[in-house]
PDB file of C-alpha atoms in Angstrom:
ATOM      1  CA  MET J   1     272.074 199.152  17.058  1.00 56.00           C
ATOM      2  CA  ASN J   2     269.506 201.165  15.139  1.00 76.00           C
ATOM      3  CA  LYS J   3     267.814 199.547  12.153  1.00 96.00           C
ATOM      4  CA  THR J   4     267.082 201.876   9.244  1.00 98.00           C
ATOM      5  CA  LEU J   5     264.632 201.740   6.350  1.00 98.00           C
ATOM      6  CA  VAL J   6     264.686 203.823   3.195  1.00 98.00           C
ATOM      7  CA  ALA J   7     261.156 203.811   1.757  1.00 98.00           C
ATOM      8  CA  TYR J   8     260.452 205.686  -1.451  1.00 98.00           C
ATOM      9  CA  PHE J   9     257.875 206.490  -4.089  1.00 97.00           C
ATOM     10  CA  SER J  10     259.232 207.299  -7.528  1.00 96.00           C
ATOM     11  CA  ALA J  11     257.009 208.354 -10.401  1.00 90.00           C
ATOM     12  CA  SER J  12     259.743 208.543 -13.042  1.00 88.00           C
ATOM     13  CA  GLY J  13     262.777 206.757 -11.586  1.00 92.00           C
ATOM     14  CA  VAL J  14     264.616 209.849 -10.324  1.00 93.00           C
ATOM     15  CA  THR J  15     263.724 209.359  -6.652  1.00 96.00           C
ATOM     16  CA  ALA J  16     264.367 205.610  -6.967  1.00 97.00           C
ATOM     17  CA  LYS J  17     267.970 206.245  -7.987  1.00 96.00           C
ATOM     18  CA  LEU J  18     268.557 208.604  -5.053  1.00 96.00           C
ATOM     19  CA  ALA J  19     266.856 206.218  -2.583  1.00 97.00           C
ATOM     20  CA  LYS J  20     268.985 203.281  -3.745  1.00 97.00           C
ATOM     21  CA  THR J  21     272.156 205.323  -3.355  1.00 97.00           C
ATOM     22  CA  LEU J  22     271.104 206.442   0.143  1.00 97.00           C
ATOM     23  CA  SER J  23     270.210 202.878   1.154  1.00 97.00           C
ATOM     24  CA  GLU J  24     273.505 201.452  -0.082  1.00 97.00           C
ATOM     25  CA  THR J  25     275.535 204.277   1.444  1.00 96.00           C
ATOM     26  CA  ILE J  26     274.091 203.959   4.955  1.00 96.00           C
ATOM     27  CA  GLY J  27     273.456 200.192   4.953  1.00 96.00           C
ATOM     28  CA  ALA J  28     269.681 200.506   5.225  1.00 97.00           C
ATOM     29  CA  ASP J  29     266.906 198.246   3.987  1.00 98.00           C
ATOM     30  CA  LEU J  30     265.118 199.521   0.881  1.00 98.00           C
ATOM     31  CA  TYR J  31     261.362 199.486   0.200  1.00 98.00           C
ATOM     32  CA  GLU J  32     259.529 200.836  -2.847  1.00 98.00           C
ATOM     33  CA  ILE J  33     256.112 202.383  -2.213  1.00 98.00           C
ATOM     34  CA  GLN J  34     254.111 201.280  -5.245  1.00 97.00           C
ATOM     35  CA  PRO J  35     250.685 202.606  -6.194  1.00 96.00           C
ATOM     36  CA  ALA J  36     247.998 199.934  -6.646  1.00 97.00           C
ATOM     37  CA  ILE J  37     247.283 201.596  -9.986  1.00 94.00           C
ATOM     38  CA  PRO J  38     250.556 202.748 -11.601  1.00 93.00           C
ATOM     39  CA  TYR J  39     250.759 206.355 -12.764  1.00 92.00           C
ATOM     40  CA  THR J  40     250.896 206.969 -16.506  1.00 92.00           C
ATOM     41  CA  SER J  41     252.596 210.004 -18.021  1.00 91.00           C
ATOM     42  CA  ALA J  42     249.112 211.485 -18.598  1.00 93.00           C
ATOM     43  CA  ASP J  43     248.346 210.949 -14.885  1.00 92.00           C
ATOM     44  CA  LEU J  44     251.477 212.929 -13.997  1.00 90.00           C
ATOM     45  CA  ASP J  45     250.750 215.910 -16.268  1.00 90.00           C
ATOM     46  CA  TRP J  46     250.680 218.674 -13.673  1.00 85.00           C
ATOM     47  CA  THR J  47     249.635 221.214 -16.330  1.00 88.00           C
ATOM     48  CA  ASN J  48     246.323 219.373 -16.796  1.00 93.00           C
ATOM     49  CA  LYS J  49     243.930 220.167 -13.936  1.00 92.00           C
ATOM     50  CA  LYS J  50     242.027 216.945 -14.717  1.00 92.00           C
ATOM     51  CA  SER J  51     245.071 214.665 -14.542  1.00 92.00           C
ATOM     52  CA  ARG J  52     245.138 212.067 -11.786  1.00 91.00           C
ATOM     53  CA  SER J  53     247.995 213.724  -9.891  1.00 90.00           C
ATOM     54  CA  SER J  54     246.326 217.150 -10.080  1.00 90.00           C
ATOM     55  CA  ILE J  55     243.049 215.755  -8.743  1.00 90.00           C
ATOM     56  CA  GLU J  56     244.810 213.860  -5.932  1.00 88.00           C
ATOM     57  CA  MET J  57     246.842 216.872  -4.883  1.00 85.00           C
ATOM     58  CA  GLU J  58     243.820 219.171  -4.941  1.00 89.00           C
ATOM     59  CA  ASP J  59     242.151 217.013  -2.252  1.00 89.00           C
ATOM     60  CA  LYS J  60     244.592 216.727   0.667  1.00 84.00           C
ATOM     61  CA  SER J  61     242.453 213.992   2.247  1.00 90.00           C
ATOM     62  CA  PHE J  62     242.792 211.723  -0.800  1.00 91.00           C
ATOM     63  CA  ARG J  63     244.817 208.582  -0.106  1.00 95.00           C
ATOM     64  CA  PRO J  64     245.856 206.614  -3.220  1.00 95.00           C
ATOM     65  CA  ALA J  65     245.878 202.868  -2.622  1.00 96.00           C
ATOM     66  CA  ILE J  66     249.267 201.200  -2.458  1.00 97.00           C
ATOM     67  CA  MET J  67     250.453 197.642  -2.993  1.00 96.00           C
ATOM     68  CA  GLY J  68     251.965 195.710  -0.129  1.00 94.00           C
ATOM     69  CA  LYS J  69     253.310 196.668   3.266  1.00 95.00           C
ATOM     70  CA  VAL J  70     256.689 196.683   4.952  1.00 97.00           C
ATOM     71  CA  GLU J  71     257.059 193.446   6.853  1.00 92.00           C
ATOM     72  CA  ASN J  72     257.906 193.946  10.514  1.00 93.00           C
ATOM     73  CA  MET J  73     257.963 197.759  10.491  1.00 96.00           C
ATOM     74  CA  ALA J  74     258.447 197.522  14.277  1.00 94.00           C
ATOM     75  CA  GLN J  75     262.116 196.615  13.752  1.00 96.00           C
ATOM     76  CA  TYR J  76     262.990 200.042  12.303  1.00 97.00           C
ATOM     77  CA  ASP J  77     264.059 203.001  14.428  1.00 96.00           C
ATOM     78  CA  ARG J  78     264.750 205.390  11.543  1.00 97.00           C
ATOM     79  CA  ILE J  79     262.686 205.671   8.392  1.00 98.00           C
ATOM     80  CA  PHE J  80     263.881 207.834   5.532  1.00 98.00           C
ATOM     81  CA  VAL J  81     260.921 208.508   3.234  1.00 98.00           C
ATOM     82  CA  GLY J  82     261.673 209.658  -0.299  1.00 98.00           C
ATOM     83  CA  PHE J  83     259.428 211.119  -2.979  1.00 97.00           C
ATOM     84  CA  PRO J  84     259.236 213.676  -5.771  1.00 94.00           C
ATOM     85  CA  ILE J  85     257.892 217.070  -4.694  1.00 92.00           C
ATOM     86  CA  TRP J  86     254.399 217.658  -6.096  1.00 89.00           C
ATOM     87  CA  TRP J  87     252.832 221.072  -5.620  1.00 83.00           C
ATOM     88  CA  TYR J  88     255.456 221.966  -2.955  1.00 84.00           C
ATOM     89  CA  VAL J  89     254.611 218.940  -0.780  1.00 89.00           C
ATOM     90  CA  ALA J  90     254.883 215.159  -0.695  1.00 93.00           C
ATOM     91  CA  PRO J  91     252.415 213.289  -2.925  1.00 94.00           C
ATOM     92  CA  THR J  92     249.455 212.018  -0.875  1.00 95.00           C
ATOM     93  CA  ILE J  93     250.591 208.427  -1.527  1.00 96.00           C
ATOM     94  CA  ILE J  94     253.244 209.159   1.132  1.00 97.00           C
ATOM     95  CA  ASN J  95     250.458 209.862   3.632  1.00 97.00           C
ATOM     96  CA  THR J  96     248.858 206.544   2.636  1.00 97.00           C
ATOM     97  CA  PHE J  97     252.146 204.759   3.345  1.00 98.00           C
ATOM     98  CA  LEU J  98     252.832 206.414   6.709  1.00 98.00           C
ATOM     99  CA  GLU J  99     249.276 206.007   8.019  1.00 97.00           C
ATOM    100  CA  GLN J 100     249.480 202.189   7.704  1.00 96.00           C
ATOM    101  CA  TYR J 101     251.917 201.871  10.597  1.00 97.00           C
ATOM    102  CA  ASP J 102     252.374 202.639  14.269  1.00 96.00           C
ATOM    103  CA  LEU J 103     255.291 205.055  14.045  1.00 97.00           C
ATOM    104  CA  THR J 104     255.430 205.829  17.760  1.00 97.00           C
ATOM    105  CA  GLY J 105     258.996 206.533  18.840  1.00 96.00           C
ATOM    106  CA  LYS J 106     260.453 206.277  15.336  1.00 97.00           C
ATOM    107  CA  LYS J 107     262.401 208.982  13.529  1.00 97.00           C
ATOM    108  CA  VAL J 108     260.822 209.812  10.175  1.00 98.00           C
ATOM    109  CA  ILE J 109     263.068 211.785   7.841  1.00 98.00           C
ATOM    110  CA  PRO J 110     261.673 212.978   4.511  1.00 98.00           C
ATOM    111  CA  PHE J 111     263.872 213.470   1.460  1.00 97.00           C
ATOM    112  CA  ALA J 112     262.787 214.587  -1.959  1.00 96.00           C
ATOM    113  CA  THR J 113     263.717 215.193  -5.542  1.00 93.00           C
ATOM    114  CA  SER J 114     262.480 218.104  -7.584  1.00 88.00           C
ATOM    115  CA  GLY J 115     263.450 220.015 -10.660  1.00 77.00           C
ATOM    116  CA  MET J 116     262.912 223.372  -8.984  1.00 78.00           C
ATOM    117  CA  SER J 117     260.643 223.251  -5.923  1.00 81.00           C
ATOM    118  CA  GLY J 118     261.891 223.172  -2.355  1.00 85.00           C
ATOM    119  CA  MET J 119     260.310 221.144   0.453  1.00 89.00           C
ATOM    120  CA  GLY J 120     257.535 223.747   0.852  1.00 87.00           C
ATOM    121  CA  ASN J 121     254.883 222.626   3.353  1.00 89.00           C
ATOM    122  CA  THR J 122     255.956 218.981   3.296  1.00 93.00           C
ATOM    123  CA  ASN J 123     256.372 218.493   7.042  1.00 93.00           C
ATOM    124  CA  ALA J 124     253.150 220.327   7.870  1.00 93.00           C
ATOM    125  CA  GLU J 125     251.296 218.062   5.425  1.00 92.00           C
ATOM    126  CA  LEU J 126     252.921 214.875   6.781  1.00 96.00           C
ATOM    127  CA  ARG J 127     252.735 215.624  10.522  1.00 96.00           C
ATOM    128  CA  ASP J 128     249.246 214.142  11.094  1.00 96.00           C
ATOM    129  CA  SER J 129     250.267 211.000   9.179  1.00 97.00           C
ATOM    130  CA  CYS J 130     253.206 210.408  11.550  1.00 96.00           C
ATOM    131  CA  LYS J 131     251.416 210.261  14.904  1.00 94.00           C
ATOM    132  CA  GLY J 132     253.842 209.538  17.726  1.00 95.00           C
ATOM    133  CA  ALA J 133     256.896 209.805  15.472  1.00 97.00           C
ATOM    134  CA  ASP J 134     259.762 212.251  15.644  1.00 97.00           C
ATOM    135  CA  LEU J 135     259.246 213.889  12.231  1.00 98.00           C
ATOM    136  CA  ARG J 136     262.483 215.578  11.233  1.00 97.00           C
ATOM    137  CA  GLU J 137     263.005 218.417   8.799  1.00 93.00           C
ATOM    138  CA  GLY J 138     263.511 216.980   5.341  1.00 92.00           C
ATOM    139  CA  LYS J 139     265.745 217.967   2.483  1.00 95.00           C
ATOM    140  CA  ARG J 140     265.487 218.190  -1.282  1.00 95.00           C
ATOM    141  CA  PHE J 141     268.355 216.741  -3.288  1.00 95.00           C
ATOM    142  CA  SER J 142     269.360 217.187  -6.891  1.00 90.00           C
ATOM    143  CA  THR J 143     269.772 214.223  -9.213  1.00 83.00           C
ATOM    144  CA  LYS J 144     273.532 214.824  -9.143  1.00 88.00           C
ATOM    145  CA  THR J 145     273.892 214.404  -5.376  1.00 93.00           C
ATOM    146  CA  LYS J 146     276.895 212.270  -4.497  1.00 95.00           C
ATOM    147  CA  ALA J 147     276.750 209.319  -2.091  1.00 96.00           C
ATOM    148  CA  SER J 148     279.149 211.093   0.276  1.00 96.00           C
ATOM    149  CA  GLU J 149     276.742 214.049   0.615  1.00 96.00           C
ATOM    150  CA  LEU J 150     273.813 211.706   1.293  1.00 96.00           C
ATOM    151  CA  LYS J 151     275.826 209.843   3.911  1.00 96.00           C
ATOM    152  CA  SER J 152     276.915 213.024   5.660  1.00 96.00           C
ATOM    153  CA  TRP J 153     273.298 214.263   5.751  1.00 97.00           C
ATOM    154  CA  ALA J 154     271.858 210.933   6.952  1.00 96.00           C
ATOM    155  CA  GLU J 155     274.391 210.634   9.777  1.00 94.00           C
ATOM    156  CA  LYS J 156     272.816 213.708  11.425  1.00 94.00           C
ATOM    157  CA  PHE J 157     269.832 211.565  12.340  1.00 94.00           C
TER     158      PHE J 157
END
């Protein structure tokens, strides 16, 4: 039987809600990706070119530090990775998370929340961080997505 993890980063709680629903719906373990230094609302001000998130997203090699690690990542066959879309891609903290592990042979499935943006170049930006993994095409969900829709989508993997 396949063991599944839903790992997520949520800056404002929106992605957290979706990740929890997905986890409960498919019977997966849940893990929150937490930045070592929490983001403030000023850090997340995408209209300010000097905000922390703007600076991080400008430099694609930047890897924000995170707290903790998933214990026994080897037990998981499928890893759903959730995040808010920033600048049409995953925040670089997702790269930090993925690069900590040997993902060889695992399915990595991104999912995202966004007010307007689609997945953009997300997979292209995550590919190098998922060496050896089967990186699947992700999907953006609205905040009103029902558990049944999440379940139906997740069962494809």
